[in-house]
Short mmCIF file of C-alpha atoms in Angstrom, two decimals:
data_model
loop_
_atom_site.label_atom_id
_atom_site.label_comp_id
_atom_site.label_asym_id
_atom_site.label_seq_id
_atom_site.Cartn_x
_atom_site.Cartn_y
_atom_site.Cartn_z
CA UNK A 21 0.00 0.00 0.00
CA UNK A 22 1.19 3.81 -0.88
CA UNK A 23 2.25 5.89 2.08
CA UNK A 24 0.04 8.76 2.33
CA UNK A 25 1.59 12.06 2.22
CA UNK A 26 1.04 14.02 5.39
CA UNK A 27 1.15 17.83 5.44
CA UNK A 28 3.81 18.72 8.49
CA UNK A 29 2.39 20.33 11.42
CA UNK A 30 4.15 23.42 10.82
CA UNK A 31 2.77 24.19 7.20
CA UNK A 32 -1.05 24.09 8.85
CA UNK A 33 -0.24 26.14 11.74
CA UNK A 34 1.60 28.59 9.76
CA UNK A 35 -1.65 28.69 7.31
CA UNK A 36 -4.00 29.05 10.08
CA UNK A 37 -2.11 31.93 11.39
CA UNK A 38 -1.94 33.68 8.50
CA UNK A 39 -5.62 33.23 7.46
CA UNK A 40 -6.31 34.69 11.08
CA UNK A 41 -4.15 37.77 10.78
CA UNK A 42 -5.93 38.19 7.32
CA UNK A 43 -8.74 38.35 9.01
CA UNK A 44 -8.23 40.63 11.76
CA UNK A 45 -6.88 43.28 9.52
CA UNK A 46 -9.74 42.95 7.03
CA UNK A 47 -12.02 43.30 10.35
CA UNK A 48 -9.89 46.56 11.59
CA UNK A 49 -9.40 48.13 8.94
CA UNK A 50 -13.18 47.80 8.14
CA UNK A 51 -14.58 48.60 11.73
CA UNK A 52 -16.10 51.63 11.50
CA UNK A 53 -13.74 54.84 13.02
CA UNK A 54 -17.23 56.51 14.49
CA UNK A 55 -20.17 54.75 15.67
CA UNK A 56 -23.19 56.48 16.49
CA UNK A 57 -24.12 56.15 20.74
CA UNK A 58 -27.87 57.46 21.20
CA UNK A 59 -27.31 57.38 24.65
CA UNK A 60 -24.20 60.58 24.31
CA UNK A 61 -26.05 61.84 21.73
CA UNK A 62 -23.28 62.28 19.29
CA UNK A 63 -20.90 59.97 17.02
CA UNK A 64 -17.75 58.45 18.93
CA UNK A 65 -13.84 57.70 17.33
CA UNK A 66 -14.06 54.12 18.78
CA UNK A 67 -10.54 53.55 18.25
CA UNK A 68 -9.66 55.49 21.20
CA UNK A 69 -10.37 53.69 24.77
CA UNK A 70 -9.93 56.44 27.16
CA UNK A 71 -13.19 59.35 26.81
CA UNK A 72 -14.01 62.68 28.87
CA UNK A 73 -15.50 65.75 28.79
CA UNK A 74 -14.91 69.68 29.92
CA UNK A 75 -16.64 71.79 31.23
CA UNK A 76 -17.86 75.30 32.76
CA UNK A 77 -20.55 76.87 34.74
CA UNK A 78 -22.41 76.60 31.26
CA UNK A 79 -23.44 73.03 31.84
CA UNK A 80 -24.95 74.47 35.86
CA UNK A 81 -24.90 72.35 38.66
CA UNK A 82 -23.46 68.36 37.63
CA UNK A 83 -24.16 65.51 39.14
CA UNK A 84 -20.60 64.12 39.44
CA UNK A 85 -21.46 60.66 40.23
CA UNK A 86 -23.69 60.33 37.43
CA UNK A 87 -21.00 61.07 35.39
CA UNK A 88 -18.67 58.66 36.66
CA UNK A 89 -21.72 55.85 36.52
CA UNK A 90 -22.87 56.19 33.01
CA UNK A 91 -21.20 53.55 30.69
CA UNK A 92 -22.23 52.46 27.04
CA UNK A 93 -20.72 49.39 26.31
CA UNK A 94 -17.21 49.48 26.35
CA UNK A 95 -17.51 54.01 26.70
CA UNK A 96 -17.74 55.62 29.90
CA UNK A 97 -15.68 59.26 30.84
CA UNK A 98 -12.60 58.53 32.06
CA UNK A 99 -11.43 61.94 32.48
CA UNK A 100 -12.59 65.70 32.74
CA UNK A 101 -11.28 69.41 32.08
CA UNK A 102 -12.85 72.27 34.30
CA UNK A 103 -12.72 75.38 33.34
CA UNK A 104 -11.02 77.66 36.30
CA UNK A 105 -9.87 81.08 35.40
CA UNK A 106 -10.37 83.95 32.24
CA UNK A 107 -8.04 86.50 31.95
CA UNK A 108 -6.56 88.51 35.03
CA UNK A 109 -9.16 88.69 37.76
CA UNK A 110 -12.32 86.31 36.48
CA UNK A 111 -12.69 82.67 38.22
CA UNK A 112 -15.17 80.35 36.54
CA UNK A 113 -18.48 80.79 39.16
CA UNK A 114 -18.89 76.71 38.99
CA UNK A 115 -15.23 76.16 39.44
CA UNK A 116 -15.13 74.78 43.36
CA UNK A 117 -17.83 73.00 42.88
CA UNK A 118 -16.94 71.19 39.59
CA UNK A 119 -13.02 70.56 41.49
CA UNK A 120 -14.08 69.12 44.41
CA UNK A 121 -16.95 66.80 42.56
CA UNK A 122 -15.09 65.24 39.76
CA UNK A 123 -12.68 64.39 43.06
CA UNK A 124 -15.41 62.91 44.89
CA UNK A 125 -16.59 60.83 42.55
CA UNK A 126 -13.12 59.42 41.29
CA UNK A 127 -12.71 61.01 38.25
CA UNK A 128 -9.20 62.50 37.06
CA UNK A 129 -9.65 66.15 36.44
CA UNK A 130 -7.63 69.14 35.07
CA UNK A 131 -8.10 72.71 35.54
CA UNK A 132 -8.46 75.05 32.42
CA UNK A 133 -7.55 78.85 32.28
CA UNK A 134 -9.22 80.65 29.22
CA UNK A 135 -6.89 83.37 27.41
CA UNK A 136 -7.42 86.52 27.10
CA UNK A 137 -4.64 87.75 24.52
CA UNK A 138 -5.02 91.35 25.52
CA UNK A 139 -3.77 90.36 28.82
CA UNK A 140 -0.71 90.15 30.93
CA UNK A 141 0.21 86.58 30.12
CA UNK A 142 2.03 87.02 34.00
CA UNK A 143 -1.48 88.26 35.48
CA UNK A 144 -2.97 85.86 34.11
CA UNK A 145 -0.95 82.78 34.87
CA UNK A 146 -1.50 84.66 38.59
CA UNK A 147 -4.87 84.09 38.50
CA UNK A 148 -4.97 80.80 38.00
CA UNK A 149 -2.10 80.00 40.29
CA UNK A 150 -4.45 81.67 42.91
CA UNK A 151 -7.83 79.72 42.17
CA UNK A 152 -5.86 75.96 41.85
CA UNK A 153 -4.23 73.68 43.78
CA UNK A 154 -3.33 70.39 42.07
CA UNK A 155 -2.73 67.20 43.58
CA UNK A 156 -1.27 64.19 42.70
CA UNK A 157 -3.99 62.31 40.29
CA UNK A 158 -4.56 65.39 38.84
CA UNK A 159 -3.73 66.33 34.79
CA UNK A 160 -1.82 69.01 34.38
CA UNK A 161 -2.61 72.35 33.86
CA UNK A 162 -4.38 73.58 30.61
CA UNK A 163 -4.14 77.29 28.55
CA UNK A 164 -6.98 77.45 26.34
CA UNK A 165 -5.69 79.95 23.65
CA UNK A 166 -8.22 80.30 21.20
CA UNK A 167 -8.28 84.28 20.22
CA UNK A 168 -5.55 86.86 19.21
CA UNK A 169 -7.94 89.42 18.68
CA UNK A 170 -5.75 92.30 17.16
CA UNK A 171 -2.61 91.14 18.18
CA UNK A 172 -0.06 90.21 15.87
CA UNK A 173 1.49 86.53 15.94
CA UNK A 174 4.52 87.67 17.65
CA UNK A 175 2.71 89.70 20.50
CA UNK A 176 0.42 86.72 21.18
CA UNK A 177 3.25 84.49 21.33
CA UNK A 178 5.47 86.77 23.88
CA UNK A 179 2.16 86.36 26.10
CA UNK A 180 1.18 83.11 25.87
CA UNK A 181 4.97 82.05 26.33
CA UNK A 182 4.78 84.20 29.81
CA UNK A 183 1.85 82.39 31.01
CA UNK A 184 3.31 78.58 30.28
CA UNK A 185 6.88 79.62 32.18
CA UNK A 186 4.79 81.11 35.28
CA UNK A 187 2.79 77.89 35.55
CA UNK A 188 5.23 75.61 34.72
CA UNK A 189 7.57 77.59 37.18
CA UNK A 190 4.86 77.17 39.61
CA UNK A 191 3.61 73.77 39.32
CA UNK A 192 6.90 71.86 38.20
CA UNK A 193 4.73 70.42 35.30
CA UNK A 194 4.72 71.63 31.34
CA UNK A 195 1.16 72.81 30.80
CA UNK A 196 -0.92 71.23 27.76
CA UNK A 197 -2.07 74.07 24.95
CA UNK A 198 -5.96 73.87 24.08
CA UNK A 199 -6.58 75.45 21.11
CA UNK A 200 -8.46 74.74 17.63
CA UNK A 201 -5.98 73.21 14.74
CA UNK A 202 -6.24 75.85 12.35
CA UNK A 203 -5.70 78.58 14.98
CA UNK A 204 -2.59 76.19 16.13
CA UNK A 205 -1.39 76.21 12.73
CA UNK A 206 -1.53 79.41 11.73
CA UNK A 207 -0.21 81.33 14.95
CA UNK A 208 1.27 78.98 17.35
CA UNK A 209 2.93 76.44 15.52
CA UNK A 210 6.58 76.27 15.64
CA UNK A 211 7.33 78.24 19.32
CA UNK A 212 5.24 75.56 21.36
CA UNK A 213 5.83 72.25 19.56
CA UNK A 214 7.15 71.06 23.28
CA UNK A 215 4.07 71.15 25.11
CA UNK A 216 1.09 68.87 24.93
CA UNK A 217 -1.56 69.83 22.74
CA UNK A 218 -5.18 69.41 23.31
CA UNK A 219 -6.44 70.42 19.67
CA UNK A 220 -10.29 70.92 18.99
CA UNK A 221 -11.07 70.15 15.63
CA UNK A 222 -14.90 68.84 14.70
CA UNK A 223 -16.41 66.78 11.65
CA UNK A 224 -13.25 64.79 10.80
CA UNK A 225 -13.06 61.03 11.31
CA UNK A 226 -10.16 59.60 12.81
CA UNK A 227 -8.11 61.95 14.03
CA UNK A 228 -7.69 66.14 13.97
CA UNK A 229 -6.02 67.36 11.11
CA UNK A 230 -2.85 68.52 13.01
CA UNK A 231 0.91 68.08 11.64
CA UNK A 232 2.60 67.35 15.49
CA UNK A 233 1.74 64.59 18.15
CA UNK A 234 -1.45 65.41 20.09
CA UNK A 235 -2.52 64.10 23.34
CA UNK A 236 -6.12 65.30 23.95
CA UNK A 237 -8.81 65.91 20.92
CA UNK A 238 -11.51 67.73 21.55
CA UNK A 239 -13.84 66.64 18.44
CA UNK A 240 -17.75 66.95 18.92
CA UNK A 241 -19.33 69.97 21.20
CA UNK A 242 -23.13 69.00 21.23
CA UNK A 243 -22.55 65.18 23.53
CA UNK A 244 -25.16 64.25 26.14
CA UNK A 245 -23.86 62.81 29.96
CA UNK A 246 -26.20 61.36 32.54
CA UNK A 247 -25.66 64.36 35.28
CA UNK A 248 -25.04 67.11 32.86
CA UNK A 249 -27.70 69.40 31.33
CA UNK A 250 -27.16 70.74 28.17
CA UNK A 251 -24.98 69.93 25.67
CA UNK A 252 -21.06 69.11 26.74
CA UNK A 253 -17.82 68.95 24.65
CA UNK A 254 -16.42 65.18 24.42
CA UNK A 255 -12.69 64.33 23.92
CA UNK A 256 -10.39 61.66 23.44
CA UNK A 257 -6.82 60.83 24.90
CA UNK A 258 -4.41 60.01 22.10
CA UNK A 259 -2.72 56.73 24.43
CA UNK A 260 -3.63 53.89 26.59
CA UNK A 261 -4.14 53.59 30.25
CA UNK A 262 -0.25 53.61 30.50
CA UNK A 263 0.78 56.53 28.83
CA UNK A 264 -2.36 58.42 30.55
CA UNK A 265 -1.32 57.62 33.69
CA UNK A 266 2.32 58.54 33.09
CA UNK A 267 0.79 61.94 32.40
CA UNK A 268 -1.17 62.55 35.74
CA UNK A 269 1.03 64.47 38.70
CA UNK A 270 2.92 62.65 40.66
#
């Protein structure tokens, strides 16, 4: 009788590996980068596993622990920015309250000063110093630069530059830049390349349209959170649990 020819082990493990790579790239690469979530309201990047939101007294009083409690399959926030300070004297009128919630219930938080370009960028960085204390657990501290008003690039830049050395002086942490791409682009790009950017940039797909590493995207304004009224910004970190952790103060 003829020997039958047996395949070697090897061969068929090495073809059912490959077929099952095949397959998990023709599933990735086909998985939808947005999937719709009635339940927030809005579309979310899915391929980005750690989700928050920021916010202001615009969104009133917020249940905290709702926030912290409200989970849609494998999306729940896992972070939040609070707006603190605005220019030289103002301090956000919900800012306590948001700071010591988002505590309570758990949740890492970071404290947000809006910029007011025609401003001492040394006041300024006062007034937030002044209105927040971090503590470990805490992200770090945030400039939301948004308007130059009349200012020219170079005077904008001279400010914003003296409000990042005060708090960085300060709070022995680089501060992360919040500010739209374009805007980033156009009159900040190239002098802050350094710091972490939080970049708010709406109705793209995957990621914003930025030409540096990002680590926070800001990239729908109209989401819905159990414990918030109104409408609330959602964001994304650019990393996994690791590399958000490694970002927290110490």
């Amino acid at each position: 009788a003829k020997k039958k020819n047996k395949t070697p082990a090897g061969i068929i493990l090495f073809i059912g590996s490959m077929l099952f790579l095949t397959a998990a790239i023709l599933y990735y690469s086909n998985r939808p980068k947005f999937v719709r979530y009635p339940a927030f309201g809005i579309d979310i990047p899915t391929i980005y596993s750690i989700h928050g939101i920021d916010v202001s007294h615009y969104q009133s009083d917020i249940d905290w622990d709702e926030v912290r409690d409200m989970q849609v399959k494998d999306i729940k926030i896992g972070f939040a920015f609070i707006k603190a300070t605005e220019g030289t004297d103002d301090v956000d009128d919900a800012f306590k309250r948001n700071w010591k919630g988002a505590k309570m219930a758990g949740i890492p938080r970071g404290a947000y000063h809006f910029f007011n370009p025609y401003r001492s960028g040394k006041a300024q960085a006062q007034n937030f110093i002044d209105a927040v204390r971090l503590a470990p657990g805490d992200l770090p501290p945030v400039l939301d630069v948004e308007q130059a008003g009349v200012l020219n690039k170079e005077k904008l830049q001279q400010r914003v530059d003296e409000w990042l050395t005060v708090v960085e002086q300060h709070y022995k942490v680089k501060p992360v830049i919040y500010t739209g791409a374009d805007f980033y682009s156009k009159l900040l790009k190239g002098k802050f390349d350094d710091y972490p950017l939080w970049v708010a940039h709406y109705l793209v797909k995957d990621k914003p349209r930025v030409s540096r590493n990002w680590s926070f995207w800001q990239h729908n304004e109209a989401g819905h959170v159990n414990g918030v009224n109104g409408f609330v910004d959602f964001n994304v970190f650019n990393g996994d649990s690791s590399a958000f952790n490694e970002l927290l103060i110490k």
